[in-house]
PDB file of C-alpha atoms in Angstrom:
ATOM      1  CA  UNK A1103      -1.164  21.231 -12.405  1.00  0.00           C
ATOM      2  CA  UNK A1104      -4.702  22.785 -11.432  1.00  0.00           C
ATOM      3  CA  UNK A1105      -6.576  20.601  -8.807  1.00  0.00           C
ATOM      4  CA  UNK A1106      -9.889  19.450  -8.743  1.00  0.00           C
ATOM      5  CA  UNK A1107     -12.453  22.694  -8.956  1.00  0.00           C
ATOM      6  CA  UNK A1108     -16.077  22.648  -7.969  1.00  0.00           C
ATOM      7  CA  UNK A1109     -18.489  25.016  -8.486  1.00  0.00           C
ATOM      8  CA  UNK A1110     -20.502  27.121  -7.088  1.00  0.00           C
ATOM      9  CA  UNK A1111     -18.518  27.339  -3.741  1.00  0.00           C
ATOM     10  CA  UNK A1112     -21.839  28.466  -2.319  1.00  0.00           C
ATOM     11  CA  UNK A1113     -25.442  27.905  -3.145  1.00  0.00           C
ATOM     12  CA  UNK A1114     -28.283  28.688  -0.928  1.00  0.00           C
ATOM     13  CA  UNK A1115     -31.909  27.163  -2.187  1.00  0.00           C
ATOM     14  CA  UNK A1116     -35.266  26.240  -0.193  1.00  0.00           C
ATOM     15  CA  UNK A1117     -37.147  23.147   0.642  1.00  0.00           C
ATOM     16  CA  UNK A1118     -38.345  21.020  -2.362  1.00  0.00           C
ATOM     17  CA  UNK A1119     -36.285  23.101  -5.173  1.00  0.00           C
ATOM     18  CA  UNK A1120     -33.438  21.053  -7.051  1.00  0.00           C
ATOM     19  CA  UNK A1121     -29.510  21.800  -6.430  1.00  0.00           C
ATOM     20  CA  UNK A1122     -26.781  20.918  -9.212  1.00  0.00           C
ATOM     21  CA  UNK A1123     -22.805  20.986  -8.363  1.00  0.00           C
ATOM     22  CA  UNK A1124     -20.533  20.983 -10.594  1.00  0.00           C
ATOM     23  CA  UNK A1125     -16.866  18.814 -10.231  1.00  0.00           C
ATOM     24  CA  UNK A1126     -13.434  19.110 -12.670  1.00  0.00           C
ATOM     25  CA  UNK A1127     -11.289  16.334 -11.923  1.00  0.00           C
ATOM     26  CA  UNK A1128      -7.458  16.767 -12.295  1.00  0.00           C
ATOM     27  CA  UNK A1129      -6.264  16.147 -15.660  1.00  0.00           C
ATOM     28  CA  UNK A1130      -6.218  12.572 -16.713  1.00  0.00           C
ATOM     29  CA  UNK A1131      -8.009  11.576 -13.903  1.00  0.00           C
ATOM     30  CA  UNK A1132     -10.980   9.019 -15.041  1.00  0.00           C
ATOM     31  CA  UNK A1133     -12.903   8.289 -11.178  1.00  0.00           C
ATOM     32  CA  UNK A1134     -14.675  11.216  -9.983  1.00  0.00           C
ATOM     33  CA  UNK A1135     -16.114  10.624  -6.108  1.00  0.00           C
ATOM     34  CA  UNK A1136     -18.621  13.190  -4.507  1.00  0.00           C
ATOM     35  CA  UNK A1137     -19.309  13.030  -0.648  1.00  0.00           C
ATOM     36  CA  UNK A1138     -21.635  14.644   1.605  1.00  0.00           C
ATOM     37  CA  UNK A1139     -19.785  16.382   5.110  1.00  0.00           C
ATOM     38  CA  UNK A1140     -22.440  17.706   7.068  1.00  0.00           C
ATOM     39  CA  UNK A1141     -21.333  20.306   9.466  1.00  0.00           C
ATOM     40  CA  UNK A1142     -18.833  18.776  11.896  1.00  0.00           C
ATOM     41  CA  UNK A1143     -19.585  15.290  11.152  1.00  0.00           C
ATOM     42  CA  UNK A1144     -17.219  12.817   8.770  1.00  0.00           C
ATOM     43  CA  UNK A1145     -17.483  11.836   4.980  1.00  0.00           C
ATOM     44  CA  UNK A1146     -20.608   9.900   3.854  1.00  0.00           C
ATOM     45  CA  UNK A1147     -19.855   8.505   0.156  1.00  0.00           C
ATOM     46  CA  UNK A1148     -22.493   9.485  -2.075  1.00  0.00           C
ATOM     47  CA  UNK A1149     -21.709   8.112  -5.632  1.00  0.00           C
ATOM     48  CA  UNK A1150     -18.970   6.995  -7.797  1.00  0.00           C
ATOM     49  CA  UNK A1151     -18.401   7.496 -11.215  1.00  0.00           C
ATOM     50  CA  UNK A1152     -15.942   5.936 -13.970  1.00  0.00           C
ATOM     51  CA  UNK A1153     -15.572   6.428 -17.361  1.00  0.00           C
ATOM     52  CA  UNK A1154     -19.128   7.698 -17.673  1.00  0.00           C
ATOM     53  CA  UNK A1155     -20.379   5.234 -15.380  1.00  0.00           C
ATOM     54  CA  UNK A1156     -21.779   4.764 -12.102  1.00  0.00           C
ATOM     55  CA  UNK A1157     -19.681   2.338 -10.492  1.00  0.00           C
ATOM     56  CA  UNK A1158     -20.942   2.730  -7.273  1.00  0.00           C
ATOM     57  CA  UNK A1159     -23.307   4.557  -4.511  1.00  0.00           C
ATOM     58  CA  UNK A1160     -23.920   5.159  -1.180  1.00  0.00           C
ATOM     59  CA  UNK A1161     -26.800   5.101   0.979  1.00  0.00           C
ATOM     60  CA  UNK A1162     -28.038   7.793  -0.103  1.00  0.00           C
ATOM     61  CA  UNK A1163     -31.689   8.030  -1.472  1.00  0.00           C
ATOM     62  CA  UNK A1164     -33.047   8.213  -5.234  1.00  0.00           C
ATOM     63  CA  UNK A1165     -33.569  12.179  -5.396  1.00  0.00           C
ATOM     64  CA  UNK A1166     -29.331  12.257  -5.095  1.00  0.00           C
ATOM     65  CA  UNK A1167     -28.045  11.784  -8.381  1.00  0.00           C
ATOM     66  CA  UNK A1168     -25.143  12.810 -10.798  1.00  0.00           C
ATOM     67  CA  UNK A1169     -23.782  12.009 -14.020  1.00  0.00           C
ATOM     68  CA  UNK A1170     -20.039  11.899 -15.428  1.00  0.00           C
ATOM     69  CA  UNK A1171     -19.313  13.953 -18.867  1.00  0.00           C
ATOM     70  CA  UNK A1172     -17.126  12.670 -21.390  1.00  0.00           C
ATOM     71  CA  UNK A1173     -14.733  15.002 -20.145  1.00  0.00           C
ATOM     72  CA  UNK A1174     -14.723  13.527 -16.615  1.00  0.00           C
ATOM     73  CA  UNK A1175     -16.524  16.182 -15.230  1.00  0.00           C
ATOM     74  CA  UNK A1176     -19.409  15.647 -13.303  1.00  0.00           C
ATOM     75  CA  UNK A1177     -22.462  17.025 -11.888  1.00  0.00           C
ATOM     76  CA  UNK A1178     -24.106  15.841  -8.746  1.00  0.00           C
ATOM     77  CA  UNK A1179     -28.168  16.651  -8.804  1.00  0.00           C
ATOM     78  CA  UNK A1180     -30.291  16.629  -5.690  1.00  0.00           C
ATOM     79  CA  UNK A1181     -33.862  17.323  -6.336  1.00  0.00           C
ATOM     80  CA  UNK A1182     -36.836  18.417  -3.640  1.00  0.00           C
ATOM     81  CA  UNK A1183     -34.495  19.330  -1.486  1.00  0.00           C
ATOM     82  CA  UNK A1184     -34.644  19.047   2.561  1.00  0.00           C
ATOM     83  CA  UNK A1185     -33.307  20.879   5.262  1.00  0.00           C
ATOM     84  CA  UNK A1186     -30.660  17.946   6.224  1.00  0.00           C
ATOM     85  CA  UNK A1187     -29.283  18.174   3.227  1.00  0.00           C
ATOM     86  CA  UNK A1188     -28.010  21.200   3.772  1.00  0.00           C
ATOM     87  CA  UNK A1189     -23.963  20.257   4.045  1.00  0.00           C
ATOM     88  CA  UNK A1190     -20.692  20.482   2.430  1.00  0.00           C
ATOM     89  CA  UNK A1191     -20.550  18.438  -0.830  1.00  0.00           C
ATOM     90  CA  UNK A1192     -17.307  17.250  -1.626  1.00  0.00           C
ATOM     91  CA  UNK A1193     -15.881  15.911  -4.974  1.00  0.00           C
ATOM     92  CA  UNK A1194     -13.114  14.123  -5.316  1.00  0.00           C
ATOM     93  CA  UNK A1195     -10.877  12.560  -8.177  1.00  0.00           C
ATOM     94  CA  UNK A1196      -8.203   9.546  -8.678  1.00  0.00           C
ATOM     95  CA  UNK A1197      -6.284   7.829 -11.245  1.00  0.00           C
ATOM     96  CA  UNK A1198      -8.631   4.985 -13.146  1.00  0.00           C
ATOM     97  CA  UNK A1199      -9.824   3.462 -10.442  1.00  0.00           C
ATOM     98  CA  UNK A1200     -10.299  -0.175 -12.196  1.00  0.00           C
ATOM     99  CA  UNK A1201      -6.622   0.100 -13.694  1.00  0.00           C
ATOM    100  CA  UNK A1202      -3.932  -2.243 -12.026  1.00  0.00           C
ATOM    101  CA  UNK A1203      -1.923   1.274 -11.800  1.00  0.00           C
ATOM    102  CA  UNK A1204      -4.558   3.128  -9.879  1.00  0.00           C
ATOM    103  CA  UNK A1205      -2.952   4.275  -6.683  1.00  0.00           C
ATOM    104  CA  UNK A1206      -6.135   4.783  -5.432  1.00  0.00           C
ATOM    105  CA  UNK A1207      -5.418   8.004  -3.757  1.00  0.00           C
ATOM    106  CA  UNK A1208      -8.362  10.536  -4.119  1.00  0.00           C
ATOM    107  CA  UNK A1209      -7.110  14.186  -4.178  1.00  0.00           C
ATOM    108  CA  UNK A1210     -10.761  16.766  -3.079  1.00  0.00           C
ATOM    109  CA  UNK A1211     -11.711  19.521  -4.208  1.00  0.00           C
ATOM    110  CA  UNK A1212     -12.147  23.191  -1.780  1.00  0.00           C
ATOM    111  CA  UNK A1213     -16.250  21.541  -1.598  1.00  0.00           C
ATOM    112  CA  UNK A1214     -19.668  23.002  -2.190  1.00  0.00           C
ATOM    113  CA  UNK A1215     -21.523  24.322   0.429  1.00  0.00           C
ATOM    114  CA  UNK A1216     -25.333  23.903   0.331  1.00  0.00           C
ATOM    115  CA  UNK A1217     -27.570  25.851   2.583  1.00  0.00           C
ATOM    116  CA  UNK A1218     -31.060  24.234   2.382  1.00  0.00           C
ATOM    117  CA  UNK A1219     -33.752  27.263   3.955  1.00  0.00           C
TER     118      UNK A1219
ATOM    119  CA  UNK B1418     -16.476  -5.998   7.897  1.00  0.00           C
ATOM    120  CA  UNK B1419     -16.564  -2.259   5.725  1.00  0.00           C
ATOM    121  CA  UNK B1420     -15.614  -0.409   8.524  1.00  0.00           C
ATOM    122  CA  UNK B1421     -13.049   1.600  10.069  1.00  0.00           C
ATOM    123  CA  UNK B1422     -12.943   2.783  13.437  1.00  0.00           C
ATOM    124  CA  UNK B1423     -11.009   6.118  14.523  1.00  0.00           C
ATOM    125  CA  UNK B1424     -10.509   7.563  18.157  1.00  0.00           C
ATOM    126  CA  UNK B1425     -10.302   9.808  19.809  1.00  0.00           C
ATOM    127  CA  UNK B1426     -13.052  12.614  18.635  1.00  0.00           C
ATOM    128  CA  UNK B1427     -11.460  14.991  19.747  1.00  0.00           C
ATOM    129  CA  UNK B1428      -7.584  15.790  21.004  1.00  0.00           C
ATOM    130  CA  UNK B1429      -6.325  18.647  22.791  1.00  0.00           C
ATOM    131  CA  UNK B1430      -2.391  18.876  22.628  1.00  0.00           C
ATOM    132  CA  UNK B1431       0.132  21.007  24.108  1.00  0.00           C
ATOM    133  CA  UNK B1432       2.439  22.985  21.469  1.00  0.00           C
ATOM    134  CA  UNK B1433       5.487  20.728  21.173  1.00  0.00           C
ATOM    135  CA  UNK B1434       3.310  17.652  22.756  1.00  0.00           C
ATOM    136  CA  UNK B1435       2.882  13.952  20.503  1.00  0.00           C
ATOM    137  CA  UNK B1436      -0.215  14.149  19.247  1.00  0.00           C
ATOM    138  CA  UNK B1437      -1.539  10.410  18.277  1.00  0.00           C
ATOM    139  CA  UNK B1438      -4.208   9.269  17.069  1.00  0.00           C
ATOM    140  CA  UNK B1439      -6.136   5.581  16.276  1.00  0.00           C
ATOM    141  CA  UNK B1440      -7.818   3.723  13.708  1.00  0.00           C
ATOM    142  CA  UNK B1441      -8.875   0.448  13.614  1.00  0.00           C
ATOM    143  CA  UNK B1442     -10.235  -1.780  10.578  1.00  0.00           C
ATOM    144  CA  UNK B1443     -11.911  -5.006   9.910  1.00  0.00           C
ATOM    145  CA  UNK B1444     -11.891  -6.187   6.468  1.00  0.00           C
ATOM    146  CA  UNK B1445      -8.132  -7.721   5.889  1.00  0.00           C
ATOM    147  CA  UNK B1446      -8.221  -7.235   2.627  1.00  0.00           C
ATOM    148  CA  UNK B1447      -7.563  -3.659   3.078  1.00  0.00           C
ATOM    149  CA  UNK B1448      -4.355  -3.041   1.584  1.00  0.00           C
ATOM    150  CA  UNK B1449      -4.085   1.062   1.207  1.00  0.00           C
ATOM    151  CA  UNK B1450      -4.002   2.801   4.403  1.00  0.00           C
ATOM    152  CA  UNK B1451      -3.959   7.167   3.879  1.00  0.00           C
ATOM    153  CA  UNK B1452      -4.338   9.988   6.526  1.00  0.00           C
ATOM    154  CA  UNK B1453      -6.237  12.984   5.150  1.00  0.00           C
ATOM    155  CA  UNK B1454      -5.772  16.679   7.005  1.00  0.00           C
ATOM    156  CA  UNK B1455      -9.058  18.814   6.573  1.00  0.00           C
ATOM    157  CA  UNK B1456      -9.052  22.592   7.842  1.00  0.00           C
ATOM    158  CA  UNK B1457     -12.707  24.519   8.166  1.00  0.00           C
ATOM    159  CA  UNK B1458     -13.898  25.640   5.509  1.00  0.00           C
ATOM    160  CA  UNK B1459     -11.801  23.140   2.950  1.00  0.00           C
ATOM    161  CA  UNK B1460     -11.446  19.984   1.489  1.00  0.00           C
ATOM    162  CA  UNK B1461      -9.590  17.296   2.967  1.00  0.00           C
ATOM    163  CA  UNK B1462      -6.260  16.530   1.537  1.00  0.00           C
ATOM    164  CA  UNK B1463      -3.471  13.628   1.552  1.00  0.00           C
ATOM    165  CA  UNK B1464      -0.867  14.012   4.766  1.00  0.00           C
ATOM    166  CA  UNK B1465       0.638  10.392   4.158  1.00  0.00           C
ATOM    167  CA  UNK B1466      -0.305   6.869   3.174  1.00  0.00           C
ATOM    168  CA  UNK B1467       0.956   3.690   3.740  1.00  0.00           C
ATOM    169  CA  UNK B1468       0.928   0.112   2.215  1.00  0.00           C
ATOM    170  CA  UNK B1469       0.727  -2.841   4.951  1.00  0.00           C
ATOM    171  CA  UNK B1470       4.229  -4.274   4.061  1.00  0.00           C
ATOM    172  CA  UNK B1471       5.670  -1.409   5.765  1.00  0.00           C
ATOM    173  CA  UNK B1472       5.332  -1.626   9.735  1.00  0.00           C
ATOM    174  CA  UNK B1473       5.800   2.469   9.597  1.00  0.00           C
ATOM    175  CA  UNK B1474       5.953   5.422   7.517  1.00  0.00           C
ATOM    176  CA  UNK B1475       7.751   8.767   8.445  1.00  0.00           C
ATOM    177  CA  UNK B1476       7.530  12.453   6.762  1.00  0.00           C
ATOM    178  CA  UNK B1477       8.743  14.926   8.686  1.00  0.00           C
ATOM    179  CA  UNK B1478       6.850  15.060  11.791  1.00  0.00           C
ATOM    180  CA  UNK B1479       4.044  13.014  11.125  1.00  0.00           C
ATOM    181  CA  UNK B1480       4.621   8.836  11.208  1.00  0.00           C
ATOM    182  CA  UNK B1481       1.925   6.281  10.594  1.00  0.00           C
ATOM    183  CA  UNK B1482       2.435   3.190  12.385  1.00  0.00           C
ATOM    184  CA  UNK B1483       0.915   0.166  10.860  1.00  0.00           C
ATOM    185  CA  UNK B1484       0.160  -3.211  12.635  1.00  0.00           C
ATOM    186  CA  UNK B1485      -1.144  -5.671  10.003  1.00  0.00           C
ATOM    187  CA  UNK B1486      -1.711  -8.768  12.859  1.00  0.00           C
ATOM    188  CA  UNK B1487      -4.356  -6.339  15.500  1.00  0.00           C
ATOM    189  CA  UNK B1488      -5.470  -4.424  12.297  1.00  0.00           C
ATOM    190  CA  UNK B1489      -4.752  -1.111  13.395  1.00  0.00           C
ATOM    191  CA  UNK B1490      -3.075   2.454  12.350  1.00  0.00           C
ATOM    192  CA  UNK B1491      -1.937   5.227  13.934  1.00  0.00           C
ATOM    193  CA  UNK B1492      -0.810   8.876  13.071  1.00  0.00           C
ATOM    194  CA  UNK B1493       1.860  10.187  15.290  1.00  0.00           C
ATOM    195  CA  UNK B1494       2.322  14.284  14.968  1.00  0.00           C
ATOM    196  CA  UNK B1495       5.338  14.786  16.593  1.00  0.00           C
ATOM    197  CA  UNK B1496       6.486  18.216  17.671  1.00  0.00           C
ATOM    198  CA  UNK B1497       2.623  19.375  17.313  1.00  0.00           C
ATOM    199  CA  UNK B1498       2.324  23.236  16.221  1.00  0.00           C
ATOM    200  CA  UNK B1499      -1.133  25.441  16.176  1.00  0.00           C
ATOM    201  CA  UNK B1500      -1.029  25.173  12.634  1.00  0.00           C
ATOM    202  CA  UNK B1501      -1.642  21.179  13.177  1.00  0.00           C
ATOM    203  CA  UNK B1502      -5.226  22.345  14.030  1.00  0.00           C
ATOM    204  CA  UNK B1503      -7.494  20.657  11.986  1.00  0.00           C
ATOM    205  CA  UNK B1504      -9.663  17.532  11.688  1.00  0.00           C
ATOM    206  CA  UNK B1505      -7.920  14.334  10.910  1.00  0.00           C
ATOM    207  CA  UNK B1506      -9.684  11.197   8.732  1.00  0.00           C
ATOM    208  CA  UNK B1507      -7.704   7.654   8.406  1.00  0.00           C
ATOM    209  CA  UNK B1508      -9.015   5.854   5.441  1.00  0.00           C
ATOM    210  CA  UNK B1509      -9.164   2.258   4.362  1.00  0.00           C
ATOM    211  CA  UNK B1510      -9.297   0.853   0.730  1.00  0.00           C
ATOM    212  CA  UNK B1511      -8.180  -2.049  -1.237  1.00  0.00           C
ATOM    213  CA  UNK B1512      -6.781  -1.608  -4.855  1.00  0.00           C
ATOM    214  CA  UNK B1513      -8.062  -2.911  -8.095  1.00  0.00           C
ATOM    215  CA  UNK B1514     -11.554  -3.727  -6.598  1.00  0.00           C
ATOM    216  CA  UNK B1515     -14.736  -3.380  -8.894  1.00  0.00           C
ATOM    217  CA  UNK B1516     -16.035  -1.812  -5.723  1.00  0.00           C
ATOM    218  CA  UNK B1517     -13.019   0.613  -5.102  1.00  0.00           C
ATOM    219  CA  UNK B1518     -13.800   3.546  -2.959  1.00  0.00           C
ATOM    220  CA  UNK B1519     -11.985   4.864   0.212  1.00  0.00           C
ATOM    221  CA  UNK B1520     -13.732   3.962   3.698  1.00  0.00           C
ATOM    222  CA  UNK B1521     -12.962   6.782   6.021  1.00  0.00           C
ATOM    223  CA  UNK B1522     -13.006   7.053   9.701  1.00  0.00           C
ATOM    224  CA  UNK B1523     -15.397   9.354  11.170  1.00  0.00           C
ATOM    225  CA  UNK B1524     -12.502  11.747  12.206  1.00  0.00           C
ATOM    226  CA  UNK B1525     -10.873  13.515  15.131  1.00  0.00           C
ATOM    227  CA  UNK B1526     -10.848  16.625  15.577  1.00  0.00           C
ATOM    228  CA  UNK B1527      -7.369  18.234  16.561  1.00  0.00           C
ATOM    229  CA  UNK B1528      -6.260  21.209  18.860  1.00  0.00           C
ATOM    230  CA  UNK B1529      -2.804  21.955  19.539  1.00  0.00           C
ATOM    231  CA  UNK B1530      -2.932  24.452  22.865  1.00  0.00           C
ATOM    232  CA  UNK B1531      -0.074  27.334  22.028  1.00  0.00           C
TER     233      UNK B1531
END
């Protein structure tokens, strides 16, 4: 069974352009989660998605934001970018995450990393 | 109340040492308690989990030891090898919330000394 993929692993851009990463859940896998890990520092939660839906963010500001695809893929959009965001963005992916069977284990993708210049 | 508190930073272990390490929570209604292991470079993945009816968990050489009453976990590596180098997060969560999402500790970074 393929794990989650994200894409690009690498993507370099400069202050004030726009960034877009790309997530594939595991297979039947509804919850998609994306994180920011800047460089040796822990997981901040950026946004949550279910079933097409936002179901929850972090605090993160307006210019970070994503949408899920009716696949369950997602795409995480920051725009006028800054040097601190320049970090590893991670996705990751869980069993419905509303469903009295989730087991609410999230399984990560490999990450994108975002050099902001 | 969202928190979860993990120590040490950092670790250096002898090859063969116990390597342990601490987490500490708030909110009691926590009720899903996993380790993730995270090498440079990758995503962090699932070492072992544990549900707070259990007092511990054991796979191999890693053990989580849970105590539900002083709200705290800990990840035993027992037998630590070099390739137990990496960074460590405990996590915190509680199932079938509208809010669901994993609180993670802010990690500790592990180096096991050949």
């Amino acid at each position: 069974e393929a794990g989650v993929t994200q894409s690009p692993t690498h993507l370099i851009k400069t202050r004030g352009q726009q960034a877009t990463l790309r997530c594939s859940p595991i297979s039947g896998h509804t919850s998609v989660y994306w994180y920011q890990q800047a460089l040796g520092l822990g997981l901040q939660f950026l946004l949550w998605y279910d079933e097409g839906e936002e179901r929850n963010r972090g605090n993160f500001p307006p210019r970070f934001s994503g949408r899920q695809f009716p696949n369950y893929s997602s795409e995480l959009n920051v725009n006028a970018l800054e040097l601190e965001d320049s970090a590893l963005y991670l996705c990751a992916s869980s069993y419905p995450g509303l469903a009295v069977t989730s087991t609410d284990t999230q399984y990560f993708g490999p990450g994108t990393r975002l050099t902001v210049l | 109340q969202q928190q979860v508190k993990q120590s040490p930073q950092s670790l250096i272990v002898q090859k063969g040492g116990i390597s342990i390490i601490n987490c500490a929570y708030e909110n009691t209604a926590f009720d899903y308690f996993p380790w993730y292991q995270q090498f440079p470079g990758k995503g962090p993945a699932l070492l072992i989990a544990i549900r707070p009816d259990v007092s511990e968990k054991k796979e191999g050489r890693f053990t989580i030891s849970f105590n539900k009453s002083a709200k705290q976990f800990s990840l035993h590596i027992m037998d630590s090898q070099p390739g137990d180098s990496a960074t460590y997060f405990c996590a915190a969560s509680k199932r079938y919330s509208s809010a669901s999402k994993i609180i993670f500790g802010s990690g500790t970074r592990l180096s096991i000394r050949p």
